[in-house]
């Protein structure tokens, strides 16, 4: 299994785009079918690019030629890896990714696309009409009217990553936000830093709230809720978006990271991390 996968997914730098097809959104079977259906010219081109910085085993030549038995062996290795390594923790992985997706789409439906893009700060910066990301190399991706597919990833760390081939559907893979604690308690570990009330306000904003809702949930007056939200906004922990006659306060990525600090972390193998690409 690893004998097959490791050469194709080095610990740093580029690895072939064909290994992370858009069809994988339909599930494991759809993703593997797409990998095995990669056209021969694309196999050759991407494996040649991989070989520029990595010594590849001889069997990869038959993979570049699209030989059926070699492709089937790659498919078996992908299934075995998913079953033995990812399978035992798949429920937690899926839960975190889905929670991120629901949060972003919820903000988008309530406050619009620009507000949703601002929830990624400071990892991403929306500067109409350009989305800027901290990235290992300087690069520009022109959408050309194709849109941008945002993919939350359990395995992506620190910075977002994109496909290298500009002819493919533009994709930006980003670290899924951590699962946050549910209770806002007076003895929160954030209380010594922020104060008991402001820590409770921040924890209340695990879900977007208007100022009135924030006051009710945090147990503070309307003016106090507005003041605390303003301080948290200036610190970059929340954004505030006007919706007609109300203002809705939304946790940023930095705010989510602060709330999750001290929570258990898990080491997960990430194929292809580093400059250029990372595993989804």
mmCIF file of C-alpha atoms in Angstrom:
data_model
loop_
_atom_site.group_PDB
_atom_site.id
_atom_site.type_symbol
_atom_site.label_atom_id
_atom_site.label_comp_id
_atom_site.label_asym_id
_atom_site.label_seq_id
_atom_site.Cartn_x
_atom_site.Cartn_y
_atom_site.Cartn_z
ATOM 1 C CA UNK A 1 0.000 0.000 0.000
ATOM 2 C CA UNK A 2 2.572 2.604 1.108
ATOM 3 C CA UNK A 3 5.043 1.271 -1.442
ATOM 4 C CA UNK A 4 2.583 2.399 -4.108
ATOM 5 C CA UNK A 5 1.342 5.648 -2.573
ATOM 6 C CA UNK A 6 4.455 7.121 -0.945
ATOM 7 C CA UNK A 7 6.373 7.878 -4.194
ATOM 8 C CA UNK A 8 3.304 9.645 -5.613
ATOM 9 C CA UNK A 9 2.701 11.762 -2.508
ATOM 10 C CA UNK A 10 6.018 13.151 -1.236
ATOM 11 C CA UNK A 11 6.121 14.827 2.162
ATOM 12 C CA UNK A 12 6.863 18.198 0.560
ATOM 13 C CA UNK A 13 6.129 19.960 -2.666
ATOM 14 C CA UNK A 14 4.018 19.020 -5.638
ATOM 15 C CA UNK A 15 2.061 15.850 -6.068
ATOM 16 C CA UNK A 16 -0.132 15.020 -9.085
ATOM 17 C CA UNK A 17 -3.456 16.820 -9.398
ATOM 18 C CA UNK A 18 -5.120 13.689 -10.795
ATOM 19 C CA UNK A 19 -4.968 12.138 -7.304
ATOM 20 C CA UNK A 20 -7.461 14.701 -5.938
ATOM 21 C CA UNK A 21 -10.277 14.778 -8.532
ATOM 22 C CA UNK A 22 -13.368 16.936 -8.097
ATOM 23 C CA UNK A 23 -15.445 13.759 -8.517
ATOM 24 C CA UNK A 24 -14.270 12.666 -5.048
ATOM 25 C CA UNK A 25 -17.024 14.884 -3.633
ATOM 26 C CA UNK A 26 -19.341 12.048 -4.657
ATOM 27 C CA UNK A 27 -17.598 9.590 -2.325
ATOM 28 C CA UNK A 28 -14.675 7.180 -2.287
ATOM 29 C CA UNK A 29 -15.848 5.068 -5.234
ATOM 30 C CA UNK A 30 -16.452 8.106 -7.441
ATOM 31 C CA UNK A 31 -13.076 9.549 -6.541
ATOM 32 C CA UNK A 32 -11.143 6.360 -7.266
ATOM 33 C CA UNK A 33 -13.025 5.828 -10.541
ATOM 34 C CA UNK A 34 -12.002 9.340 -11.592
ATOM 35 C CA UNK A 35 -8.353 8.668 -10.694
ATOM 36 C CA UNK A 36 -8.332 5.458 -12.733
ATOM 37 C CA UNK A 37 -9.993 7.236 -15.688
ATOM 38 C CA UNK A 38 -7.316 9.937 -15.953
ATOM 39 C CA UNK A 39 -6.349 10.432 -19.636
ATOM 40 C CA UNK A 40 -2.879 9.158 -20.565
ATOM 41 C CA UNK A 41 -1.519 12.572 -21.661
ATOM 42 C CA UNK A 42 -2.388 13.994 -18.242
ATOM 43 C CA UNK A 43 -0.815 11.029 -16.428
ATOM 44 C CA UNK A 44 2.403 11.515 -18.372
ATOM 45 C CA UNK A 45 2.501 15.268 -17.881
ATOM 46 C CA UNK A 46 1.860 15.224 -14.136
ATOM 47 C CA UNK A 47 4.165 12.311 -13.375
ATOM 48 C CA UNK A 48 6.902 13.978 -15.425
ATOM 49 C CA UNK A 49 6.481 17.094 -13.304
ATOM 50 C CA UNK A 50 6.663 14.999 -10.129
ATOM 51 C CA UNK A 51 9.845 13.314 -11.380
ATOM 52 C CA UNK A 52 11.634 16.669 -11.695
ATOM 53 C CA UNK A 53 12.130 16.838 -7.925
ATOM 54 C CA UNK A 54 11.698 13.197 -6.893
ATOM 55 C CA UNK A 55 13.286 9.866 -7.803
ATOM 56 C CA UNK A 56 10.375 7.700 -8.940
ATOM 57 C CA UNK A 57 10.409 3.883 -8.994
ATOM 58 C CA UNK A 58 10.429 2.139 -12.364
ATOM 59 C CA UNK A 59 6.799 0.974 -12.097
ATOM 60 C CA UNK A 60 5.573 4.562 -12.380
ATOM 61 C CA UNK A 61 6.496 4.454 -16.078
ATOM 62 C CA UNK A 62 3.697 1.964 -16.665
ATOM 63 C CA UNK A 63 1.383 4.200 -14.640
ATOM 64 C CA UNK A 64 2.313 7.127 -16.893
ATOM 65 C CA UNK A 65 1.445 4.907 -19.890
ATOM 66 C CA UNK A 66 -1.975 4.196 -18.383
ATOM 67 C CA UNK A 67 -1.456 0.419 -18.146
ATOM 68 C CA UNK A 68 -4.635 -1.139 -16.760
ATOM 69 C CA UNK A 69 -3.020 -3.457 -14.191
ATOM 70 C CA UNK A 70 -0.926 -0.634 -12.714
ATOM 71 C CA UNK A 71 -3.951 1.649 -12.465
ATOM 72 C CA UNK A 72 -5.930 -1.099 -10.742
ATOM 73 C CA UNK A 73 -3.069 -1.561 -8.281
ATOM 74 C CA UNK A 74 -3.205 2.152 -7.501
ATOM 75 C CA UNK A 75 -6.943 1.887 -6.921
ATOM 76 C CA UNK A 76 -6.468 -1.031 -4.497
ATOM 77 C CA UNK A 77 -3.794 0.880 -2.600
ATOM 78 C CA UNK A 78 -6.092 3.907 -2.226
ATOM 79 C CA UNK A 79 -8.909 1.706 -0.902
ATOM 80 C CA UNK A 80 -6.604 -0.105 1.523
ATOM 81 C CA UNK A 81 -5.217 3.158 2.854
ATOM 82 C CA UNK A 82 -8.685 4.603 3.356
ATOM 83 C CA UNK A 83 -9.860 1.461 5.138
ATOM 84 C CA UNK A 84 -6.885 0.961 7.459
ATOM 85 C CA UNK A 85 -5.772 4.530 8.198
ATOM 86 C CA UNK A 86 -8.727 6.862 7.642
ATOM 87 C CA UNK A 87 -11.608 4.491 8.284
ATOM 88 C CA UNK A 88 -11.263 4.216 12.089
ATOM 89 C CA UNK A 89 -11.433 8.002 12.515
ATOM 90 C CA UNK A 90 -13.665 8.815 9.567
ATOM 91 C CA UNK A 91 -16.680 9.857 11.645
ATOM 92 C CA UNK A 92 -14.670 12.554 13.433
ATOM 93 C CA UNK A 93 -13.080 13.701 10.173
ATOM 94 C CA UNK A 94 -16.445 13.953 8.422
ATOM 95 C CA UNK A 95 -18.039 15.721 11.398
ATOM 96 C CA UNK A 96 -15.408 18.448 11.461
ATOM 97 C CA UNK A 97 -15.526 19.023 7.701
ATOM 98 C CA UNK A 98 -19.332 19.114 7.613
ATOM 99 C CA UNK A 99 -19.481 21.504 10.572
ATOM 100 C CA UNK A 100 -17.187 23.897 8.726
ATOM 101 C CA UNK A 101 -19.244 23.633 5.548
ATOM 102 C CA UNK A 102 -22.483 24.320 7.398
ATOM 103 C CA UNK A 103 -20.963 27.316 9.182
ATOM 104 C CA UNK A 104 -19.693 28.939 5.975
ATOM 105 C CA UNK A 105 -22.850 28.279 3.962
ATOM 106 C CA UNK A 106 -24.983 29.487 6.875
ATOM 107 C CA UNK A 107 -23.111 32.790 6.979
ATOM 108 C CA UNK A 108 -23.365 33.072 3.197
ATOM 109 C CA UNK A 109 -27.128 32.498 3.165
ATOM 110 C CA UNK A 110 -27.731 35.005 5.962
ATOM 111 C CA UNK A 111 -25.212 37.729 5.182
ATOM 112 C CA UNK A 112 -23.888 37.145 1.670
ATOM 113 C CA UNK A 113 -20.751 35.869 0.003
ATOM 114 C CA UNK A 114 -18.480 38.735 1.071
ATOM 115 C CA UNK A 115 -19.371 38.176 4.735
ATOM 116 C CA UNK A 116 -18.659 34.464 4.334
ATOM 117 C CA UNK A 117 -15.243 35.178 2.818
ATOM 118 C CA UNK A 118 -14.420 37.473 5.737
ATOM 119 C CA UNK A 119 -14.921 34.599 8.201
ATOM 120 C CA UNK A 120 -11.602 33.170 6.939
ATOM 121 C CA UNK A 121 -9.559 36.081 8.315
ATOM 122 C CA UNK A 122 -6.621 36.185 8.921
ATOM 123 C CA UNK A 123 -5.956 33.089 6.794
ATOM 124 C CA UNK A 124 -7.694 34.630 3.769
ATOM 125 C CA UNK A 125 -8.285 38.290 3.003
ATOM 126 C CA UNK A 126 -11.101 39.468 0.750
ATOM 127 C CA UNK A 127 -10.067 42.593 -1.154
ATOM 128 C CA UNK A 128 -12.816 43.064 -3.746
ATOM 129 C CA UNK A 129 -12.494 41.530 -6.244
ATOM 130 C CA UNK A 130 -9.430 39.552 -5.162
ATOM 131 C CA UNK A 131 -9.200 36.790 -2.556
ATOM 132 C CA UNK A 132 -5.695 36.767 -1.063
ATOM 133 C CA UNK A 133 -4.255 33.810 0.826
ATOM 134 C CA UNK A 134 -1.052 33.110 2.728
ATOM 135 C CA UNK A 135 0.653 30.656 0.390
ATOM 136 C CA UNK A 136 4.043 28.915 0.156
ATOM 137 C CA UNK A 137 4.810 30.525 -3.240
ATOM 138 C CA UNK A 138 3.784 33.718 -5.054
ATOM 139 C CA UNK A 139 1.022 32.848 -7.480
ATOM 140 C CA UNK A 140 -2.034 34.307 -9.178
ATOM 141 C CA UNK A 141 -5.065 32.238 -10.183
ATOM 142 C CA UNK A 142 -7.469 33.858 -12.634
ATOM 143 C CA UNK A 143 -10.978 32.412 -12.397
ATOM 144 C CA UNK A 144 -12.144 33.534 -15.835
ATOM 145 C CA UNK A 145 -15.788 33.216 -14.839
ATOM 146 C CA UNK A 146 -15.399 29.612 -13.664
ATOM 147 C CA UNK A 147 -16.057 30.273 -9.975
ATOM 148 C CA UNK A 148 -14.010 28.951 -7.077
ATOM 149 C CA UNK A 149 -14.631 25.688 -5.236
ATOM 150 C CA UNK A 150 -13.820 26.082 -1.515
ATOM 151 C CA UNK A 151 -12.980 22.722 0.103
ATOM 152 C CA UNK A 152 -12.644 22.378 3.894
ATOM 153 C CA UNK A 153 -9.994 19.807 4.781
ATOM 154 C CA UNK A 154 -9.207 17.921 7.971
ATOM 155 C CA UNK A 155 -5.641 17.338 6.760
ATOM 156 C CA UNK A 156 -4.716 20.785 5.470
ATOM 157 C CA UNK A 157 -2.621 22.737 7.965
ATOM 158 C CA UNK A 158 -1.799 26.432 8.408
ATOM 159 C CA UNK A 159 -2.249 27.703 4.828
ATOM 160 C CA UNK A 160 -4.725 26.974 2.007
ATOM 161 C CA UNK A 161 -3.520 25.141 -1.101
ATOM 162 C CA UNK A 162 -4.650 25.037 -4.728
ATOM 163 C CA UNK A 163 -4.359 22.779 -7.748
ATOM 164 C CA UNK A 164 -1.306 23.516 -9.860
ATOM 165 C CA UNK A 165 -2.966 23.043 -13.275
ATOM 166 C CA UNK A 166 -4.719 26.304 -14.164
ATOM 167 C CA UNK A 167 -6.809 24.521 -16.808
ATOM 168 C CA UNK A 168 -8.684 22.583 -14.112
ATOM 169 C CA UNK A 169 -11.656 23.869 -12.122
ATOM 170 C CA UNK A 170 -10.216 26.394 -9.614
ATOM 171 C CA UNK A 171 -10.107 24.772 -6.176
ATOM 172 C CA UNK A 172 -8.915 26.200 -2.873
ATOM 173 C CA UNK A 173 -8.435 23.662 -0.074
ATOM 174 C CA UNK A 174 -8.308 25.219 3.389
ATOM 175 C CA UNK A 175 -8.002 23.934 6.982
ATOM 176 C CA UNK A 176 -11.446 23.088 8.353
ATOM 177 C CA UNK A 177 -12.164 25.131 11.455
ATOM 178 C CA UNK A 178 -11.866 23.174 14.695
ATOM 179 C CA UNK A 179 -14.907 21.868 16.505
ATOM 180 C CA UNK A 180 -15.645 24.330 19.282
ATOM 181 C CA UNK A 181 -16.743 23.737 22.878
ATOM 182 C CA UNK A 182 -20.480 24.226 23.381
ATOM 183 C CA UNK A 183 -20.756 25.745 26.821
ATOM 184 C CA UNK A 184 -19.901 29.281 27.871
ATOM 185 C CA UNK A 185 -18.927 28.925 31.523
ATOM 186 C CA UNK A 186 -17.698 31.593 33.980
ATOM 187 C CA UNK A 187 -14.524 29.605 34.685
ATOM 188 C CA UNK A 188 -13.570 29.425 31.009
ATOM 189 C CA UNK A 189 -9.816 29.266 30.375
ATOM 190 C CA UNK A 190 -10.276 32.476 28.374
ATOM 191 C CA UNK A 191 -11.660 34.403 31.365
ATOM 192 C CA UNK A 192 -8.247 35.409 32.775
ATOM 193 C CA UNK A 193 -7.327 36.813 29.362
ATOM 194 C CA UNK A 194 -10.567 38.420 28.219
ATOM 195 C CA UNK A 195 -12.569 38.731 31.419
ATOM 196 C CA UNK A 196 -15.518 36.504 32.334
ATOM 197 C CA UNK A 197 -18.170 38.463 30.442
ATOM 198 C CA UNK A 198 -16.210 38.990 27.242
ATOM 199 C CA UNK A 199 -15.148 35.328 27.199
ATOM 200 C CA UNK A 200 -18.820 34.353 27.509
ATOM 201 C CA UNK A 201 -19.709 36.728 24.665
ATOM 202 C CA UNK A 202 -17.011 35.217 22.447
ATOM 203 C CA UNK A 203 -18.171 31.682 23.202
ATOM 204 C CA UNK A 204 -21.767 32.677 22.513
ATOM 205 C CA UNK A 205 -20.691 33.681 19.006
ATOM 206 C CA UNK A 206 -19.921 30.095 18.053
ATOM 207 C CA UNK A 207 -23.068 30.712 16.027
ATOM 208 C CA UNK A 208 -23.750 34.126 14.420
ATOM 209 C CA UNK A 209 -26.058 36.357 16.479
ATOM 210 C CA UNK A 210 -27.542 39.814 16.238
ATOM 211 C CA UNK A 211 -26.695 42.218 19.049
ATOM 212 C CA UNK A 212 -30.076 41.534 20.675
ATOM 213 C CA UNK A 213 -29.608 37.752 20.451
ATOM 214 C CA UNK A 214 -26.057 38.097 21.763
ATOM 215 C CA UNK A 215 -27.278 40.047 24.803
ATOM 216 C CA UNK A 216 -29.938 37.419 25.536
ATOM 217 C CA UNK A 217 -27.655 34.400 25.155
ATOM 218 C CA UNK A 218 -24.706 35.906 27.040
ATOM 219 C CA UNK A 219 -26.903 37.359 29.777
ATOM 220 C CA UNK A 220 -25.763 40.960 29.374
ATOM 221 C CA UNK A 221 -27.471 44.250 28.538
ATOM 222 C CA UNK A 222 -27.885 45.361 24.933
ATOM 223 C CA UNK A 223 -25.343 48.166 25.330
ATOM 224 C CA UNK A 224 -22.847 45.805 26.978
ATOM 225 C CA UNK A 225 -23.254 43.249 24.179
ATOM 226 C CA UNK A 226 -22.623 45.977 21.594
ATOM 227 C CA UNK A 227 -19.521 47.191 23.446
ATOM 228 C CA UNK A 228 -18.031 43.699 23.842
ATOM 229 C CA UNK A 229 -18.717 42.907 20.183
ATOM 230 C CA UNK A 230 -16.916 46.119 19.185
ATOM 231 C CA UNK A 231 -13.830 45.178 21.218
ATOM 232 C CA UNK A 232 -13.778 41.659 19.790
ATOM 233 C CA UNK A 233 -14.226 43.086 16.289
ATOM 234 C CA UNK A 234 -11.252 45.445 16.705
ATOM 235 C CA UNK A 235 -9.189 42.451 17.857
ATOM 236 C CA UNK A 236 -10.100 40.576 14.664
ATOM 237 C CA UNK A 237 -12.004 37.853 16.529
ATOM 238 C CA UNK A 238 -15.424 38.660 15.052
ATOM 239 C CA UNK A 239 -16.856 40.521 12.084
ATOM 240 C CA UNK A 240 -20.115 42.472 12.164
ATOM 241 C CA UNK A 241 -22.402 42.554 9.133
ATOM 242 C CA UNK A 242 -25.426 44.837 8.767
ATOM 243 C CA UNK A 243 -28.636 43.087 7.723
ATOM 244 C CA UNK A 244 -31.316 45.715 7.084
ATOM 245 C CA UNK A 245 -32.027 47.160 10.541
ATOM 246 C CA UNK A 246 -29.860 44.688 12.483
ATOM 247 C CA UNK A 247 -26.183 43.899 12.886
ATOM 248 C CA UNK A 248 -25.096 40.255 12.975
ATOM 249 C CA UNK A 249 -21.818 39.292 14.651
ATOM 250 C CA UNK A 250 -19.864 36.363 13.190
ATOM 251 C CA UNK A 251 -16.810 34.547 14.540
ATOM 252 C CA UNK A 252 -13.698 34.815 12.360
ATOM 253 C CA UNK A 253 -11.179 32.020 11.849
ATOM 254 C CA UNK A 254 -8.936 33.719 14.411
ATOM 255 C CA UNK A 255 -11.780 33.743 16.929
ATOM 256 C CA UNK A 256 -12.485 30.065 16.280
ATOM 257 C CA UNK A 257 -8.800 29.238 16.731
ATOM 258 C CA UNK A 258 -8.723 31.091 20.050
ATOM 259 C CA UNK A 259 -11.779 29.239 21.334
ATOM 260 C CA UNK A 260 -10.328 25.896 20.339
ATOM 261 C CA UNK A 261 -6.916 26.556 21.920
ATOM 262 C CA UNK A 262 -6.181 23.950 24.533
ATOM 263 C CA UNK A 263 -8.598 21.436 23.019
ATOM 264 C CA UNK A 264 -7.165 17.989 22.165
ATOM 265 C CA UNK A 265 -5.253 17.849 18.884
ATOM 266 C CA UNK A 266 -4.589 14.827 16.713
ATOM 267 C CA UNK A 267 -1.721 14.044 14.416
ATOM 268 C CA UNK A 268 -2.885 12.877 11.002
ATOM 269 C CA UNK A 269 -0.744 11.805 8.060
ATOM 270 C CA UNK A 270 -0.998 14.405 5.327
ATOM 271 C CA UNK A 271 0.259 13.366 1.892
ATOM 272 C CA UNK A 272 1.821 16.099 -0.178
ATOM 273 C CA UNK A 273 2.065 18.900 2.408
ATOM 274 C CA UNK A 274 4.266 21.842 1.656
ATOM 275 C CA UNK A 275 4.911 24.235 -1.176
ATOM 276 C CA UNK A 276 2.432 23.919 -4.010
ATOM 277 C CA UNK A 277 0.000 21.263 -2.849
ATOM 278 C CA UNK A 278 -1.439 19.455 0.136
ATOM 279 C CA UNK A 279 -3.772 16.512 0.606
ATOM 280 C CA UNK A 280 -7.495 17.045 0.903
#
